[in-house]
Tab-separated table of C-alpha atoms in Angstrom:
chain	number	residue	atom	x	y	z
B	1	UNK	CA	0.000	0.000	0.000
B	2	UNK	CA	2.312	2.334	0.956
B	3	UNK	CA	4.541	1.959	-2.678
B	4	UNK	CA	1.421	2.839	-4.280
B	5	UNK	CA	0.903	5.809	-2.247
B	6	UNK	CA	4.824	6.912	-3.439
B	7	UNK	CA	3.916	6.045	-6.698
B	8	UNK	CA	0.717	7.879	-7.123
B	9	UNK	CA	2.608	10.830	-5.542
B	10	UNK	CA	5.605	10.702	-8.075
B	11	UNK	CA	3.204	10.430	-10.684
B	12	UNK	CA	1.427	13.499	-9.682
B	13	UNK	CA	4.508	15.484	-9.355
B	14	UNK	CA	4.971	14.106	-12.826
B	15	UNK	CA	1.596	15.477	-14.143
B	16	UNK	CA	2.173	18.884	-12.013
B	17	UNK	CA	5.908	19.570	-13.715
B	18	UNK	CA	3.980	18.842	-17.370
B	19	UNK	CA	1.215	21.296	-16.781
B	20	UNK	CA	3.872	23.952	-15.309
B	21	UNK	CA	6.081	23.483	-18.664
B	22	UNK	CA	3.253	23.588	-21.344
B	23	UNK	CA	1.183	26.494	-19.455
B	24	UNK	CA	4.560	28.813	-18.501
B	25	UNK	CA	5.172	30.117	-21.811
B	26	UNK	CA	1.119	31.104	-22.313
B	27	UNK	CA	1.066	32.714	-19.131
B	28	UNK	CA	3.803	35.072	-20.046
B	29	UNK	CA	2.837	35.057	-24.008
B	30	UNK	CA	0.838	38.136	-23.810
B	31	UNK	CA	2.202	41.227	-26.123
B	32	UNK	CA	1.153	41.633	-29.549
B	33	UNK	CA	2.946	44.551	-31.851
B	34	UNK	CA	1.015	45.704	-34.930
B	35	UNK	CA	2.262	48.051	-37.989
B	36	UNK	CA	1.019	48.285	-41.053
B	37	UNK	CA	2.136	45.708	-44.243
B	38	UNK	CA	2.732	48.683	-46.505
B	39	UNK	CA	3.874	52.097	-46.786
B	40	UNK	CA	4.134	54.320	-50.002
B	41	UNK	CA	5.912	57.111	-50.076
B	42	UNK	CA	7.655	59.096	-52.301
B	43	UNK	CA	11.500	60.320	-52.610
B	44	UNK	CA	12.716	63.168	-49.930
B	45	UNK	CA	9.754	62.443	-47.716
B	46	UNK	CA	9.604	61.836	-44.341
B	47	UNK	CA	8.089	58.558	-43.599
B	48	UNK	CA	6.636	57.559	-40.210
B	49	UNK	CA	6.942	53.742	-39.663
B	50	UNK	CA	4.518	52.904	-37.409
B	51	UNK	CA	4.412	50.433	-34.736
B	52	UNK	CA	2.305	49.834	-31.471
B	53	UNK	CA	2.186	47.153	-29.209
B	54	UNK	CA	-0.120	46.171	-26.341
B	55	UNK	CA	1.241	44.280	-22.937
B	56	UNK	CA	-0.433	43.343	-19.953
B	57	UNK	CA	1.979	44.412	-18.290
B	58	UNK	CA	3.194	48.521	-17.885
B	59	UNK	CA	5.991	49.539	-20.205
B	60	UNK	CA	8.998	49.788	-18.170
B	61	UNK	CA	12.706	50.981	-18.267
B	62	UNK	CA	13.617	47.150	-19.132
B	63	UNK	CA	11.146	47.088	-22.230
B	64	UNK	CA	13.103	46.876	-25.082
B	65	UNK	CA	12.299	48.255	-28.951
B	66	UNK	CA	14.351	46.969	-32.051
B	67	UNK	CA	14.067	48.303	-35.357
B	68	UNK	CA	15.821	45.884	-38.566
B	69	UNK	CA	16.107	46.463	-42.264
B	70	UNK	CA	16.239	44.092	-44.759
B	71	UNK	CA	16.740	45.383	-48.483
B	72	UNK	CA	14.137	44.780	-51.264
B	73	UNK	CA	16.960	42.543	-53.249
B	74	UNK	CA	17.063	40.388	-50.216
B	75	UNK	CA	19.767	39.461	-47.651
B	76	UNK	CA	19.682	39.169	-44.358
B	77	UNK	CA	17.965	42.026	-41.679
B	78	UNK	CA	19.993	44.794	-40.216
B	79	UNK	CA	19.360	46.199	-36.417
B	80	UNK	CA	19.673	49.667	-37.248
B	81	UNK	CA	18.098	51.377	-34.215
B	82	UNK	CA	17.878	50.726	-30.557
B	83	UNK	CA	15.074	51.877	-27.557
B	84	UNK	CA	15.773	51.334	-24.213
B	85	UNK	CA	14.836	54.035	-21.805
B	86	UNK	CA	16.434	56.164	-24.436
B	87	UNK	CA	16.707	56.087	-28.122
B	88	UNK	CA	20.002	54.728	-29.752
B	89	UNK	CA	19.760	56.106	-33.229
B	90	UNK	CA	22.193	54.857	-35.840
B	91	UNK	CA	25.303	57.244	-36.171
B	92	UNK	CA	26.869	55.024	-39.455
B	93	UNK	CA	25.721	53.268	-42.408
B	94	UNK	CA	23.192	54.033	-44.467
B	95	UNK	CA	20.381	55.640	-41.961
B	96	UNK	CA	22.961	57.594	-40.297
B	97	UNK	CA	21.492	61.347	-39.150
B	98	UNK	CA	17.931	60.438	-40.875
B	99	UNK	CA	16.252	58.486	-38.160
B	100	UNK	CA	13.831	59.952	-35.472
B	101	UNK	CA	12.208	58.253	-32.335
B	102	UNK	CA	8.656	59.085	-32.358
B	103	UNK	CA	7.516	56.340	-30.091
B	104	UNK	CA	5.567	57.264	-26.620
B	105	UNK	CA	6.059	53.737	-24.457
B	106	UNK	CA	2.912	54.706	-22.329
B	107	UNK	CA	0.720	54.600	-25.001
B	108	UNK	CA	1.820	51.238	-26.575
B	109	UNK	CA	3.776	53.156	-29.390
B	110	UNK	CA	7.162	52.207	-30.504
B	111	UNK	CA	6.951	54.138	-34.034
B	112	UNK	CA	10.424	56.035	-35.781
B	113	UNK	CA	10.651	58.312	-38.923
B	114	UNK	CA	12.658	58.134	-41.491
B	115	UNK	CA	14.104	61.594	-42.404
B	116	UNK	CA	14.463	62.080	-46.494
B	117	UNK	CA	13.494	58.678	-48.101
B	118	UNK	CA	15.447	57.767	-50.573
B	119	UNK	CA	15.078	54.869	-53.596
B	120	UNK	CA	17.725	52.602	-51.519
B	121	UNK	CA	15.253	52.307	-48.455
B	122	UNK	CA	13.058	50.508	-50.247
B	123	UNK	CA	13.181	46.948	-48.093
B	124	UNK	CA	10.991	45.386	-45.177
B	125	UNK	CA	11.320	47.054	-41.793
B	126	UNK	CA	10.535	44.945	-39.005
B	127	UNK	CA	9.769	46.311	-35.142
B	128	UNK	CA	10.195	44.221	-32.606
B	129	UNK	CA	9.266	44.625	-28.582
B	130	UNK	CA	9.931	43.582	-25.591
B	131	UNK	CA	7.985	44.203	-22.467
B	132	UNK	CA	9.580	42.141	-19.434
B	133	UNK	CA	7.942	39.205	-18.486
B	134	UNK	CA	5.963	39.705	-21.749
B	135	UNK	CA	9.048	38.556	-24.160
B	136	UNK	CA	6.894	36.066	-26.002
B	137	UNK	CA	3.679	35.773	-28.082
B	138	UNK	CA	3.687	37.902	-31.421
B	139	UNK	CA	6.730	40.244	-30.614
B	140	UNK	CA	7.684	41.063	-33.651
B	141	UNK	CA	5.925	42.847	-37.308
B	142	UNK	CA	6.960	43.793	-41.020
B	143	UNK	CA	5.918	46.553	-42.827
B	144	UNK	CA	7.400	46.905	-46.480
B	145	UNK	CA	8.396	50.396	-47.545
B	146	UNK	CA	7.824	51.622	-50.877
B	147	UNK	CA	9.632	54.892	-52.646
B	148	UNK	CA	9.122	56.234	-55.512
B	149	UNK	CA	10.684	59.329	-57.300
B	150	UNK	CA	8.114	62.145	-56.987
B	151	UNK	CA	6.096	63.408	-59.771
B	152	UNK	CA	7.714	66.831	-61.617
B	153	UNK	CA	5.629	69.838	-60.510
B	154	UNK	CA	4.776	72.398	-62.634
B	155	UNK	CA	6.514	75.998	-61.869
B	156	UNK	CA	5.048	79.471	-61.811
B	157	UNK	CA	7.534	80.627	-64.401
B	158	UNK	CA	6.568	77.698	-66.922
B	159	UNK	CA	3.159	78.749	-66.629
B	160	UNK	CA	3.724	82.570	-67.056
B	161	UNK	CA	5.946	81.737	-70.057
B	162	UNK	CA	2.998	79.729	-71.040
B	163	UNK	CA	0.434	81.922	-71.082
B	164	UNK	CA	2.666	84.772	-72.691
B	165	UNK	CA	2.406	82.797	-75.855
B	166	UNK	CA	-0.695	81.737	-76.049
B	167	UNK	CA	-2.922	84.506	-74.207
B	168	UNK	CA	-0.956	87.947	-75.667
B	169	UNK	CA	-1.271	86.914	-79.643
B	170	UNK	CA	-5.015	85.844	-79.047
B	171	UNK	CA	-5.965	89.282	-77.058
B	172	UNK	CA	-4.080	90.924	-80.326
B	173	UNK	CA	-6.158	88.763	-82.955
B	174	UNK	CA	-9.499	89.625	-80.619
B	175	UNK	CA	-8.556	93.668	-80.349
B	176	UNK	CA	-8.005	93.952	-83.843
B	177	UNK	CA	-11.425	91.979	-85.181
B	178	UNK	CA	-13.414	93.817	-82.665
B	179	UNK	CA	-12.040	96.716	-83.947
B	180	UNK	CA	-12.830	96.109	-87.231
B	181	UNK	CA	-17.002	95.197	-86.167
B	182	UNK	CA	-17.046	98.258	-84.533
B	183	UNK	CA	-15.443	101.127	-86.258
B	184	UNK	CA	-17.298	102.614	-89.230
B	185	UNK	CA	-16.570	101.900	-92.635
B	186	UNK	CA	-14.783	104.701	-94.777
B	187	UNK	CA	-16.966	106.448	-97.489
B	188	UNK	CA	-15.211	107.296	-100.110
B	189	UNK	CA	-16.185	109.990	-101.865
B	190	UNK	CA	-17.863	108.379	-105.628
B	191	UNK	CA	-17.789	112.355	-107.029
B	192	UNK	CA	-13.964	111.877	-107.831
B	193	UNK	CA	-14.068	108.168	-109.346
B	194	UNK	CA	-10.808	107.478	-112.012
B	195	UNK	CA	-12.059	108.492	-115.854
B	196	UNK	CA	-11.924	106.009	-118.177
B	197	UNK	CA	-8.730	104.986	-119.935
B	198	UNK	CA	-10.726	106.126	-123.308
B	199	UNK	CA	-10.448	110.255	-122.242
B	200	UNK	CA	-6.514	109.757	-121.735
B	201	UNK	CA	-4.991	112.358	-124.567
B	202	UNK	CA	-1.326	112.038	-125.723
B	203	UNK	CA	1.054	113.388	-123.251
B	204	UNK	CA	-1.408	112.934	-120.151
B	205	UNK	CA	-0.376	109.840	-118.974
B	206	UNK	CA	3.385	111.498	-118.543
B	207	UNK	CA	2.023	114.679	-116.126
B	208	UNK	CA	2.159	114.903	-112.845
B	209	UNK	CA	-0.926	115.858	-110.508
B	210	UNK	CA	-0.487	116.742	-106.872
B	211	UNK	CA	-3.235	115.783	-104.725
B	212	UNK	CA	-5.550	118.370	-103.779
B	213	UNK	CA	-5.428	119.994	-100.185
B	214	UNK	CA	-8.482	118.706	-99.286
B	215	UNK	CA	-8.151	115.399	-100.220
B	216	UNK	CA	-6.849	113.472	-97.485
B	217	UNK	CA	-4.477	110.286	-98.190
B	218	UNK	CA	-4.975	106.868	-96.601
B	219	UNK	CA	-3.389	105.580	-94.158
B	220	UNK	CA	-2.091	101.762	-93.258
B	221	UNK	CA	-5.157	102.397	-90.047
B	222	UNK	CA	-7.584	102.972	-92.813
B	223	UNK	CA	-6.551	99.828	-95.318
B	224	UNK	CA	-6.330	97.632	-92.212
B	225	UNK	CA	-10.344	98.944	-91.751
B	226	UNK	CA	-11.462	98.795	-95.422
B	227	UNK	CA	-13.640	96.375	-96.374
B	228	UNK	CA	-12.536	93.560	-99.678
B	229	UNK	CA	-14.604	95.287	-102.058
B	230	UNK	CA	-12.466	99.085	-100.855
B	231	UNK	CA	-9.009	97.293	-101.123
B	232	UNK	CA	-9.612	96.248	-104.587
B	233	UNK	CA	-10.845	99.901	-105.641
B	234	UNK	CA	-7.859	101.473	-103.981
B	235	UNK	CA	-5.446	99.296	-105.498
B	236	UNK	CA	-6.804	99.162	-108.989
B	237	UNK	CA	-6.623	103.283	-108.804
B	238	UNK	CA	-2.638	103.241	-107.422
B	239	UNK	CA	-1.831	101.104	-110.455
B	240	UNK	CA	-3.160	103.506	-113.180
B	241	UNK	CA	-1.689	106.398	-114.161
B	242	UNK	CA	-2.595	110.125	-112.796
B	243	UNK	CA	-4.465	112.025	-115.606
B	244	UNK	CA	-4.610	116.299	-115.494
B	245	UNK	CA	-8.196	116.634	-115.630
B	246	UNK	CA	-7.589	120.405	-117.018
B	247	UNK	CA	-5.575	119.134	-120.138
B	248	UNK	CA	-8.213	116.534	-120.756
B	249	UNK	CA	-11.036	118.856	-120.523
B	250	UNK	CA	-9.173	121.783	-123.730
B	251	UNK	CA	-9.444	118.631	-126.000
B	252	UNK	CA	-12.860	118.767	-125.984
């Protein structure tokens, strides 16, 4: 009876040191960190890569942050900043002088920015936390950072320039046919038409007429406002010869 007893004891003890083993690791498996898969941003920008966490236990000084970079043509991660009371930002390699801690431990917030993103950060950035006697469970999450170059922006001198060549000629072309609608049409005077080429006497086509002083001459202003059908009059009169209506007039 009584090596029963011992064995049903050691057998317990057995049972007890199982349970302890396979329960420990849940008891203390209790922090979850969170950030999101993706991030797009685009070249010179400065990039927050977020990260919270919750515990059940309070963030203290021996909670631990770890940030690693792994490129996008593969290889293997990189610790590149440090959180441990205090920030440890990197002070070599390829982040050096562009990384900021933005995290606030108290509110389950572990994030860092990246100052000036460049083409060669693109890569997978992993947090992981630490929150003693939370150190298991999901400690750890990727987010994959995306940069692009950024789109070419158009300046306020291409514009001007712009609209110098395509707004001044049009205003001239609208001035000028407005013009034309509205100002009257010149009357010429039909008293002092051209004779006929028939009353031209020997000699007349050679003299030389001065135009009278109240005849006015046109100008380029008046041509530019004269109508087809006053163009073709005025020109057909410049091309034929001046007659002296006083020598014309004794032949008869």
């Amino acid at each position: 009876m009584h090596r029963r007893r011992h064995r049903n004891s050691a057998l317990n003890v057995v049972l007890l040191l199982y349970l302890i083993v396979c329960l420990a690791p849940s008891l203390v498996s209790s922090i979850t960190v969170n950030s999101p898969a993706e991030i797009h941003a685009s070249k010179g920008d400065t990039v927050t890569l977020s990260c919270t966490f919750a515990s059940t236990s309070r963030p203290t000084s021996k909670m631990n942050v770890d940030w690693s970079y792994r490129p996008q043509s593969g290889g293997p991660p990189n610790t590149f900043f440090h959180f441990s009371s205090q920030s440890f930002p990197p002070r070599t390699g390829q982040f050096a002088g562009r990384i900021r801690w933005s995290g606030i431990p108290a509110r389950g917030e572990a994030s860092i920015s990246l100052i000036n993103a460049t083409l060669n950060d693109n890569g997978t950035y992993t947090c992981s936390v630490r929150n003693p006697p939370d150190v298991h469970g999901a400690t750890t999450s990727h987010t994959v950072l995306t940069v692009t170059p950024k789109a070419a922006s158009i300046r306020f001198s291409d514009v001007a320039v712009l609209l110098a060549f395509i707004l001044l000629p049009s205003a001239i072309i609208t001035l000028v046919l407005i013009g034309r609608i509205l100002c009257p049409k010149k009357q010429r005077n039909q008293s002092k038409a051209y004779r006929s080429p028939i009353e031209v006497t020997e000699g007349e086509e050679y003299s030389i007429n001065p135009p009278e002083a109240g005849e006015s001459r046109i100008t380029c202003c008046d041509l530019c406002l004269m109508d087809s059908d006053g163009e073709d009059e005025y020109y057909s009169i410049k091309k034929r010869p001046p007659m002296d209506e006083d020598y014309a007039e004794s032949q008869f």
